[in-house]
Amino acid sequence: VGAAADDAFARSAAKPVADALERAEAEAEAGADPAATKAALVEATTAAALSAAAEREDEEAASECERGGGAAKRALWKWACAETARQTSAAGGNGVASYLRFESALYGAFAGDLRWMLGACDGDWESSAWAHFRALLDARVDAVIDGRDPGTPGPVLVDDDDDGSGDKRKADSSLDGTSGEADAVGAGLLAGLNQSAAPRWPTPEALAAIPPTAEAILDALKPLGGGEHRRAQGCLILGRTRELVVDNVLRWLFPGMDPKTLDGDTDEASVHAALVDSPVRSPELLRFAAHLLLFLRELLPDGGGLQPDGSLDRHLNAVVARFVLHLVQSRRYHLVPRYARHLRASLLVETYSRFLTRLAPASAELKARCLDEACAWIPREGDGGVRAIVVRALDDSREVVDARGVPDAPSLSRGPAHRERVLEWATLAGAELHPEAAVHACALIRQLCLQRSAAARLRGCDRPHLTLDPRDFVCGEERARRIVARLLPSDLQANAAERGRPGAATELSDWAAYLAACAAVGAWRDLAAARDARAALDAEEGGADLNDSNNRPGGEGARLAAEAATAAIGAIVDLASPRLADSDGFYQPDVVDSFDPGVDGPGYWLDSPALVDAEEAAMETESRSPTVRLVAVALPDRTVSGGGDAPRGLGGTDPHETAAALAEALELRVGTIADPVVAGAVRCHVEVTRGCVGEGARAEGAKGQILVEITADIDRLNLPVAPGTPPAAIGAAYDAAAVAARDVVGRARREIALVAADAVKGDLPRIRAAGRGGACADPPPLDVQSADGSDPEMIRLVCRAVCWPSLLLEGVEIKADLGSGSSAVCELVADAGRGLHELFSRRELTWMLHLQRQGEVNAIAAGARGGRD
């Protein structure tokens, strides 16, 4: 038998491999190059696999499979492999470097015998885990094939003509010519060996080495190492996805996070804030967790709970969102959209809009590249599309208070420059987003131009000499002019009008005309100041040189100032003229079509139905209370409004004191509303909010800003029919009731806009200031940082009430400087049909009369009144 076996082995494909192993072992002991030895082994194995002997063995194996042989042959083969592994291991002894341990492990893997496979694992957790589970799988497959319990050893293997007792069937022996000596050898194979060494598979020893369950295997592997990765592998092996996500991944990444933060009722802003506050323990672990969960969502049936709206979806989103934040913080911007696209729509918009906000100061080139990468991975439209992301970033940029409502949180760096930089995102995102850019630009320009109040421009105009402290206000005109002239693309208005925002395109034209008029006034003021400064200098030097053309009444300096004054007055009068669709030189041709051809009568600057888009019109018809919401900084008190004994204003350093004074003054102002129904419905709320620093913000804003909210409670207006009520609800009386309701709501909207404008101007009623001996004091003017309302028209109302008096008062001042004795601007204000006088506060009307009287004096001095005294 031995000789036959040796001969069969010598002719087999395994013989060259065995010889190569022996040579490799000898070379290793001799100190040969391991790389060369390995290459020789690979070459020998490849040659053996392609040899004729290997092909013959494959054919014999296939023939045997076709003939069958049953479980006995499978068990016999595996027992033989196990015995070979045992003998090979014994021959190798304890030599760690011996190649025999790998040969033993190979045969052990064939047999499914764990004892010999572990010899080649070297204590490695993953290799040992593979060996354990391979052995357990083989043992269970063998049990199914044999029809026995997995924990029971296999039966002893004997030939078909052997009864296992050592007695041979002589008749059969004589027939096949075998000798009695051979029979004795066959009997001894069984009788001479103990039961444990008898051919059987699996043996009791092999079964005892295999842990019976997967859990037992993992317990057995614990001495080889633990850690997050091993626990994750254990959960994957056992198919426990929820345990993997909740009890492992989340605890690794967010050990201090409250699990309720990920509940479905938590808003995305809170989720984002919690993720930002969670430090990254290990970037590598975070990346591993994100990849793991995304892979499982695609691999497991039905996503394993990680699919959208699944039980573990919010947990996956938290991990991926935190990884996106890590990518942003590490400036790997090109990877951000590739991972962010896996987030649910609401969290995607929240996270990506914050990303755009973070990159607001970046260059236009970097912004354009980031937008291109976003569009390559994220759809442009939809709830989680690029459009929704940019719109959210635009809306957030106008919020200058803490998103989490923490008044005492550190000041927020969101000055005017920040809002301009965020607007640039929309201008770079292509023509499809130009409508959103136009809407945001209008909102931003409204807020900037609300900083141009008459109080800021003409404080102290009731004194002999006008005084203007540049520190008293931060004029938004220059910023607004830069937005209109430089930041917005030339085709933005046309694209906005074409894509559903004709009102915003038209409003931009209105603001462009207004800013042009303001620029004309500024040009006059600069020339007039230069003229007066030269005259004052000459007076100090002992009189003007009449030969100097700049000093003569008809000199160059006076002429330039007069020309600038004439141009400024013309710009103001043109701005106040009716706006028609075919107005020459005002609206650009590509926005003329935005006018509603069914509008009765002309529109005016910032007061026309052509400014109202369909979406805005729908907002106005909703049953909501008209509201104006301002975030502002109180101007510091640096002047005295009145005589020397007059009380100072309330613009101090404590925003809480100022807020309390404003609240009291607002209540007094509401009490002056003539309509008792409207007066009873108006409610005012004032509070101190988070401060704002940097990027063009006022220094005073760092200590806190003041939120002023004025609303007309629609339930207290006693409307005959609520806005938006369908006609069928009340029948034939609908038309009259709807007209009456619109009239009441219109009056309420106008009154709260005028109240808000008076607060901005600092023209609220005086109050008794606490800590000042009971003296009366003026509430300070407000430098508006953010303006919002129930609908855009509410803020346009406030803009008209703030900007018109400011500009018209400067027009009266220009007329006074010209000394022509003209009262054209005053007559424009007094025109009852136009109604501009209603926009003036009592103080502004007083200033206008003072300036007009000063103009009369100048006219008399210049001889325009015929030399009258």
Coordinates of C-alpha atoms in Angstrom, one line a residue, residues 214 340 589 801:
A214 CA -21.1 32.6 16.0
A340 CA -23.7 65.5 1.0
P589 CA -36.7 97.5 -22.1
A801 CA -41.8 106.2 4.7

